[in-house]
Amino acid sequence: MLYREVGEFKPSYKKDQQTFPIRLDRYGYYAILAFAFCVIPFLINDYWANAILLPFLIFGIAAIGLNILTGYCGQVSLGSGGFMAVGAYACYKLMTGFPDLNIIFCIMLSGGITALVGIMFGLPSLRIKGFYLAVATLAAQFFLIWLFNKVAWFYNYSASGQITAPERTLFGEIVTGANATPEVAYLVCLSFLVVLAMVARNLTRGSVGRKWMAIRDMDIAAEIIGVNPLMAKLTAFGVSSFYVGIAGALLFSVYLGAVEVGEVFGIQKSFIILFMIIIGGLGSIFGSLAGAAFLVAMPVVLKNVMVGQLGWAVDLAAHFEFLIVGALIIFFLIVEPHGFAMLWRIIKEKLRLWPFPH
Amino acid sequence: MTATDSYQTPDGRTIGPNVMEMRNISLRFGGVKAIQDISFDIHEGEIRAIIGPNGAGKSSMLNVINGFYHPQEGEILYKGEVRKPMKPYEIAYQGIARTFQNIALFKGMSTLDNIMTGRLTHMKTGMLEQIIWSGRAEREEVENRAFVEHIIDFLEIQTIRKTPVGRLPYGLQKRVELGRALAAEPSLLLLDEPMAGMNVEEKEDMSRFILDVNDEFGTTIALIEHDMGVVMDIADRVVVMDYGKKIGDGTPSEVRNNQDVIDAYLGVSHD
């Protein structure tokens, strides 16, 4: 009734291939963007920014990154936490080593450095597949965390072993450090997410993305068609690590400000990002964001309900939170193994006919 | 007929000079001799069938042409030149496409995307251009989409354009796979049992498509098939293999009357 595509004609292939071929989707997308850029910055406060919005945006970037590797190219990675750490430490070294370098360049360069590290750890993927590759990336996770713990050069020989983001500004506004305002931090992260999501969309809809998906679905047939498997896998590792590295750099510099590597970038982070894309939907950019939103917001919502509404003790609520989040993950996986993205697609299919199914 | 000349088929088509020539190919896996000293050629514009009982080495032969296997002995001439050992993806760029015995489609992608993937050898834009998308990348995508739509029309699969191929019935999947191979505009198309597991109607459809491809695009086709009726009907020349050796080569009628071939198919007492 409301959601339909009747009367929409696509006179050219260009129109048919656009990101949102249905007009209503397109307007919805513009509306959400306008709301996110023009309204939320005026409503935001510290609590919303730190509890929900910033982690959502940052983990959204990381989830898109991992989805490119795992969802589109079919290479399982458990090293996301380690690659985020590379991004964070690269950003720290760049910020402290080149104080005049703009923070945006620092973050982008950190992504680039992480991409190189990711390509290096992606080299074994030509020989090993599936679970075995997952174990190899697990090695990357543990090695990188160990490296950043052991080699004092990475944390500039600070006594605590932590890295702390110095204050940097962008257009006169403080972006990093303790004095940054939530709306500026939010806008920086949002801009990164929007641009990177669009880049991911462009990459996955063209021949690069089809090469990745061909490798994922049937690598022998892909090779026969002209896909160089090594190049396809390494570009996937590179692009994916670039995203994860930027997420790590943002997490460190804009969101947390100070980081202890084992605590923030441990193996749990790798798993959480993997859960995000599995729950959200493998091979879907919308799914990455939906999964990130779910796993970021769910604990906060549960905590508010249990502690705020029901008045339970905080530690009891914390334990229950694990139980419920775990149960919800299982529930959603049983209901729709292909994740929120598929659920959303099915809802849209149904809506096309609703409420007159004939 | 001599190996390198053009010739006329009984139905009046002119077949050009040879595009590919296999010279004394031998392939061994350890002690197993998969292919022993086989030579044959494929002429431009012809439909060349490779037949033989199971395990005769037919698919190994295609894999040699494709570059999956590298023969220990012998050489392959392609378009008049001896081919260096190459990776399969490099051979794709030389204009050789193929389909598989067991369907090897990209199950998670739509029909359209599968066939678009077949156009990869014709798509040149790099990653940076694709990131920006507007401009060259988009133009290239639209151009190739137009070609792919041509193939979709040709194979009569318009209605399943956006269906994920995993959901399609077997016969249609085979057709999409043919479309994916055709999208590369190959100069040599290899079909590994294109009609395996099909019913009579589907076989008729597929035969028609193969003949049309040959006729309309002038594509050279080498195919492996077990259905003798089909092979005898559509092939211009037939190679017969048994236990890795070539036992017959010639037009369908020549092969049909070849005593070695009859023995291989019907069995003969070895005494």
CSV table of C-alpha atoms in Angstrom, one decimal, chain A residues 8-263:
chain,number,residue,atom,x,y,z
A,8,GLU,CA,8.3,3.1,-11.4
A,9,PHE,CA,10.0,2.5,-14.7
A,10,LYS,CA,13.7,2.3,-15.3
A,11,PRO,CA,14.4,3.6,-18.7
A,12,SER,CA,18.2,2.9,-18.5
A,13,TYR,CA,20.5,0.3,-17.0
A,14,LYS,CA,22.0,3.1,-15.0
A,15,LYS,CA,18.7,3.7,-13.3
A,16,ASP,CA,18.3,0.0,-12.7
A,17,GLN,CA,21.7,-0.3,-11.1
A,18,GLN,CA,21.5,2.5,-8.6
A,19,THR,CA,21.9,1.8,-5.0
A,20,PHE,CA,18.2,2.4,-4.1
A,21,PRO,CA,16.2,1.6,-7.2
A,22,ILE,CA,12.9,2.1,-5.4
A,23,ARG,CA,11.9,5.8,-4.9
A,24,LEU,CA,10.6,5.3,-1.4
A,25,ASP,CA,13.9,3.7,-0.3
A,26,ARG,CA,15.8,6.5,-1.8
A,27,TYR,CA,13.8,9.2,0.0
A,28,GLY,CA,14.0,7.2,3.3
A,29,TYR,CA,17.8,7.1,2.9
A,30,TYR,CA,18.0,10.9,2.3
A,31,ALA,CA,15.7,11.5,5.3
A,32,ILE,CA,17.8,9.4,7.6
A,33,LEU,CA,21.0,11.1,6.4
A,34,ALA,CA,19.4,14.6,6.9
A,35,PHE,CA,18.3,13.6,10.3
A,36,ALA,CA,21.7,12.2,11.3
A,37,PHE,CA,23.6,15.2,10.1
A,38,CYS,CA,21.2,18.1,10.9
A,39,VAL,CA,19.1,17.1,13.8
A,40,ILE,CA,21.0,14.6,16.0
A,41,PRO,CA,24.0,17.0,16.6
A,42,PHE,CA,21.6,19.4,18.3
A,43,LEU,CA,20.0,16.7,20.5
A,44,ILE,CA,23.1,14.8,21.4
A,45,ASN,CA,24.5,14.6,24.9
A,46,ASP,CA,27.4,12.9,26.5
A,47,TYR,CA,25.4,9.8,27.5
A,48,TRP,CA,23.9,9.2,24.1
A,49,ALA,CA,27.2,9.8,22.3
A,50,ASN,CA,29.3,7.6,24.5
A,51,ALA,CA,26.8,4.8,25.2
A,52,ILE,CA,25.2,4.3,21.9
A,53,LEU,CA,26.0,6.6,19.0
A,54,LEU,CA,29.8,6.6,18.9
A,55,PRO,CA,30.3,2.9,19.4
A,56,PHE,CA,27.6,2.2,16.9
A,57,LEU,CA,29.3,4.3,14.2
A,58,ILE,CA,32.7,3.0,14.9
A,59,PHE,CA,31.7,-0.6,15.1
A,60,GLY,CA,29.6,-0.1,12.0
A,61,ILE,CA,32.7,0.8,10.1
A,62,ALA,CA,34.5,-2.3,11.6
A,63,ALA,CA,31.6,-4.5,10.7
A,64,ILE,CA,31.5,-3.3,7.1
A,65,GLY,CA,35.2,-4.0,6.9
A,66,LEU,CA,34.9,-7.5,8.2
A,67,ASN,CA,31.8,-8.1,6.0
A,68,ILE,CA,33.9,-7.2,3.0
A,69,LEU,CA,36.3,-9.9,3.9
A,70,THR,CA,34.0,-12.6,5.3
A,71,GLY,CA,30.7,-11.8,3.8
A,72,TYR,CA,31.7,-10.8,0.3
A,73,CYS,CA,35.0,-12.6,-0.2
A,74,GLY,CA,34.3,-15.6,2.1
A,75,GLN,CA,37.5,-15.5,4.1
A,76,VAL,CA,36.8,-15.9,7.8
A,77,SER,CA,38.9,-13.7,10.0
A,78,LEU,CA,39.2,-13.7,13.8
A,79,GLY,CA,41.8,-11.0,13.8
A,80,SER,CA,39.7,-7.9,13.7
A,81,GLY,CA,40.6,-6.9,17.2
A,82,GLY,CA,44.3,-7.1,16.4
A,83,PHE,CA,43.8,-5.0,13.2
A,84,MET,CA,41.8,-2.4,15.1
A,85,ALA,CA,44.8,-2.3,17.5
A,86,VAL,CA,47.1,-1.7,14.5
A,87,GLY,CA,44.9,1.2,13.5
A,88,ALA,CA,44.9,2.7,17.0
A,89,TYR,CA,48.6,2.4,17.5
A,90,ALA,CA,49.4,3.7,14.0
A,91,CYS,CA,47.1,6.7,14.7
A,92,TYR,CA,48.9,7.2,18.1
A,93,LYS,CA,52.3,7.1,16.5
A,94,LEU,CA,51.3,9.5,13.7
A,95,MET,CA,49.6,11.9,16.1
A,96,THR,CA,52.6,12.0,18.4
A,97,GLY,CA,55.2,11.8,15.7
A,98,PHE,CA,53.7,14.5,13.4
A,99,PRO,CA,51.8,16.9,15.7
A,100,ASP,CA,51.0,19.2,12.7
A,101,LEU,CA,49.4,16.5,10.7
A,102,ASN,CA,45.6,16.9,10.4
A,103,ILE,CA,43.7,14.3,12.5
A,104,ILE,CA,41.7,13.2,9.5
A,105,PHE,CA,44.9,12.3,7.6
A,106,CYS,CA,46.2,10.6,10.7
A,107,ILE,CA,43.1,8.4,10.7
A,108,MET,CA,43.2,7.7,7.0
A,109,LEU,CA,46.9,6.9,7.1
A,110,SER,CA,46.3,4.5,10.0
A,111,GLY,CA,43.8,2.7,7.8
A,112,GLY,CA,46.4,2.5,5.1
A,113,ILE,CA,49.0,1.1,7.5
A,114,THR,CA,46.4,-1.5,8.7
A,115,ALA,CA,45.6,-2.4,5.2
A,116,LEU,CA,49.3,-3.3,4.6
A,117,VAL,CA,49.4,-5.3,7.8
A,118,GLY,CA,46.2,-7.0,6.8
A,119,ILE,CA,47.5,-7.9,3.3
A,120,MET,CA,50.6,-9.4,5.0
A,121,PHE,CA,48.4,-11.6,7.2
A,122,GLY,CA,46.2,-12.4,4.3
A,123,LEU,CA,49.0,-14.0,2.3
A,124,PRO,CA,48.4,-17.5,3.8
A,125,SER,CA,44.8,-17.3,2.6
A,126,LEU,CA,45.9,-18.5,-0.8
A,127,ARG,CA,46.8,-21.8,0.7
A,128,ILE,CA,44.5,-22.3,3.6
A,129,LYS,CA,40.8,-22.0,3.7
A,130,GLY,CA,37.8,-21.9,6.1
A,131,PHE,CA,38.5,-22.9,9.7
A,132,TYR,CA,42.2,-23.2,9.1
A,133,LEU,CA,42.3,-19.6,7.8
A,134,ALA,CA,40.3,-18.5,10.9
A,135,VAL,CA,43.0,-20.1,13.1
A,136,ALA,CA,45.7,-18.3,11.1
A,137,THR,CA,44.0,-15.0,11.6
A,138,LEU,CA,43.6,-15.8,15.3
A,139,ALA,CA,47.4,-16.0,15.3
A,140,ALA,CA,47.5,-12.5,13.9
A,141,GLN,CA,45.2,-11.4,16.7
A,142,PHE,CA,47.4,-12.8,19.5
A,143,PHE,CA,50.6,-11.8,17.8
A,144,LEU,CA,49.6,-8.1,17.3
A,145,ILE,CA,48.3,-7.7,20.9
A,146,TRP,CA,51.5,-9.2,22.2
A,147,LEU,CA,53.6,-6.9,20.0
A,148,PHE,CA,51.9,-3.8,21.2
A,149,ASN,CA,52.3,-4.9,24.8
A,150,LYS,CA,55.9,-5.9,24.5
A,151,VAL,CA,57.5,-3.3,22.3
A,152,ALA,CA,57.6,-0.1,24.2
A,153,TRP,CA,58.3,2.0,21.1
A,154,PHE,CA,54.6,1.6,20.1
A,155,TYR,CA,53.4,3.3,23.3
A,156,ASN,CA,56.3,5.9,23.3
A,157,TYR,CA,57.8,4.2,26.4
A,158,SER,CA,55.0,5.5,28.7
A,159,ALA,CA,55.1,4.1,32.2
A,160,SER,CA,51.5,2.9,32.2
A,161,GLY,CA,51.8,1.1,28.8
A,162,GLN,CA,48.7,2.9,27.8
A,163,ILE,CA,48.4,5.2,24.8
A,164,THR,CA,46.6,8.5,25.2
A,165,ALA,CA,45.3,10.7,22.4
A,166,PRO,CA,46.7,14.2,22.4
A,167,GLU,CA,44.3,17.1,21.6
A,168,ARG,CA,43.8,17.7,17.9
A,169,THR,CA,41.5,20.1,16.2
A,170,LEU,CA,39.6,20.1,12.9
A,171,PHE,CA,38.3,23.5,11.5
A,172,GLY,CA,39.0,24.9,14.9
A,173,GLU,CA,36.9,22.4,16.7
A,174,ILE,CA,38.5,20.0,19.2
A,175,VAL,CA,38.1,16.5,17.9
A,176,THR,CA,40.2,14.4,20.2
A,177,GLY,CA,41.2,14.5,23.8
A,178,ALA,CA,39.2,15.2,27.0
A,179,ASN,CA,37.8,18.5,25.9
A,180,ALA,CA,36.1,17.3,22.7
A,181,THR,CA,32.4,17.8,22.5
A,182,PRO,CA,30.1,14.9,21.8
A,183,GLU,CA,28.6,16.5,18.7
A,184,VAL,CA,32.0,17.0,17.0
A,185,ALA,CA,33.1,13.5,17.8
A,186,TYR,CA,29.8,12.3,16.5
A,187,LEU,CA,29.9,14.2,13.3
A,188,VAL,CA,33.5,13.0,12.6
A,189,CYS,CA,32.6,9.4,13.1
A,190,LEU,CA,29.3,9.8,11.1
A,191,SER,CA,31.1,11.3,8.2
A,192,PHE,CA,33.7,8.5,8.1
A,193,LEU,CA,30.9,5.9,8.3
A,194,VAL,CA,28.8,7.5,5.5
A,195,VAL,CA,31.7,7.9,3.2
A,196,LEU,CA,33.1,4.4,3.9
A,197,ALA,CA,29.7,2.8,3.5
A,198,MET,CA,29.3,4.5,0.1
A,199,VAL,CA,32.8,3.3,-0.9
A,200,ALA,CA,31.9,-0.2,0.2
A,201,ARG,CA,28.7,-0.1,-1.8
A,202,ASN,CA,30.5,1.1,-4.9
A,203,LEU,CA,33.2,-1.5,-4.6
A,204,THR,CA,30.8,-4.4,-4.0
A,205,ARG,CA,28.5,-3.6,-6.9
A,206,GLY,CA,31.1,-3.4,-9.6
A,207,SER,CA,33.6,-5.9,-11.0
A,208,VAL,CA,35.8,-5.8,-7.9
A,209,GLY,CA,32.9,-7.0,-5.7
A,210,ARG,CA,31.9,-9.6,-8.2
A,211,LYS,CA,35.5,-11.0,-8.1
A,212,TRP,CA,35.2,-11.2,-4.3
A,213,MET,CA,31.9,-12.9,-4.4
A,214,ALA,CA,33.0,-15.3,-7.2
A,215,ILE,CA,35.9,-16.4,-5.0
A,216,ARG,CA,33.5,-16.8,-2.1
A,217,ASP,CA,31.0,-18.9,-4.0
A,218,MET,CA,33.1,-21.1,-6.2
A,219,ASP,CA,36.8,-20.4,-6.4
A,220,ILE,CA,37.6,-22.8,-9.2
A,221,ALA,CA,34.9,-21.3,-11.5
A,222,ALA,CA,36.1,-17.9,-10.6
A,223,GLU,CA,39.7,-18.7,-11.7
A,224,ILE,CA,38.4,-20.1,-15.0
A,225,ILE,CA,36.5,-16.8,-15.6
A,226,GLY,CA,39.6,-14.7,-15.2
A,227,VAL,CA,39.8,-13.9,-11.5
A,228,ASN,CA,43.3,-14.0,-10.1
A,229,PRO,CA,42.6,-15.6,-6.7
A,230,LEU,CA,45.6,-14.1,-5.0
A,231,MET,CA,44.8,-10.6,-6.1
A,232,ALA,CA,41.1,-10.9,-5.2
A,233,LYS,CA,41.8,-12.3,-1.7
A,234,LEU,CA,44.6,-9.8,-1.0
A,235,THR,CA,42.5,-6.8,-2.1
A,236,ALA,CA,39.7,-8.0,0.1
A,237,PHE,CA,42.1,-8.3,3.0
A,238,GLY,CA,43.5,-4.9,2.2
A,239,VAL,CA,40.2,-3.1,1.9
A,240,SER,CA,38.8,-4.9,4.9
A,241,SER,CA,41.8,-4.1,7.1
A,242,PHE,CA,41.6,-0.5,5.9
A,243,TYR,CA,38.1,-0.2,7.3
A,244,VAL,CA,38.9,-2.1,10.5
A,245,GLY,CA,42.0,0.1,11.0
A,246,ILE,CA,40.0,3.3,10.6
A,247,ALA,CA,37.5,1.9,13.2
A,248,GLY,CA,40.4,1.2,15.5
A,249,ALA,CA,41.9,4.7,15.0
A,250,LEU,CA,38.5,6.3,15.7
A,251,LEU,CA,37.8,4.1,18.7
A,252,PHE,CA,41.2,5.2,20.2
A,253,SER,CA,41.4,8.8,19.2
A,254,VAL,CA,37.8,10.1,19.1
A,255,TYR,CA,35.9,7.8,21.3
A,256,LEU,CA,38.0,6.4,24.2
A,257,GLY,CA,41.0,8.8,24.2
A,258,ALA,CA,43.1,6.3,26.1
A,259,VAL,CA,43.6,2.7,25.4
A,260,GLU,CA,45.2,-0.3,27.0
A,261,VAL,CA,45.7,-2.8,24.2
A,262,GLY,CA,44.8,-6.1,25.8
A,263,GLU,CA,41.7,-4.7,27.4
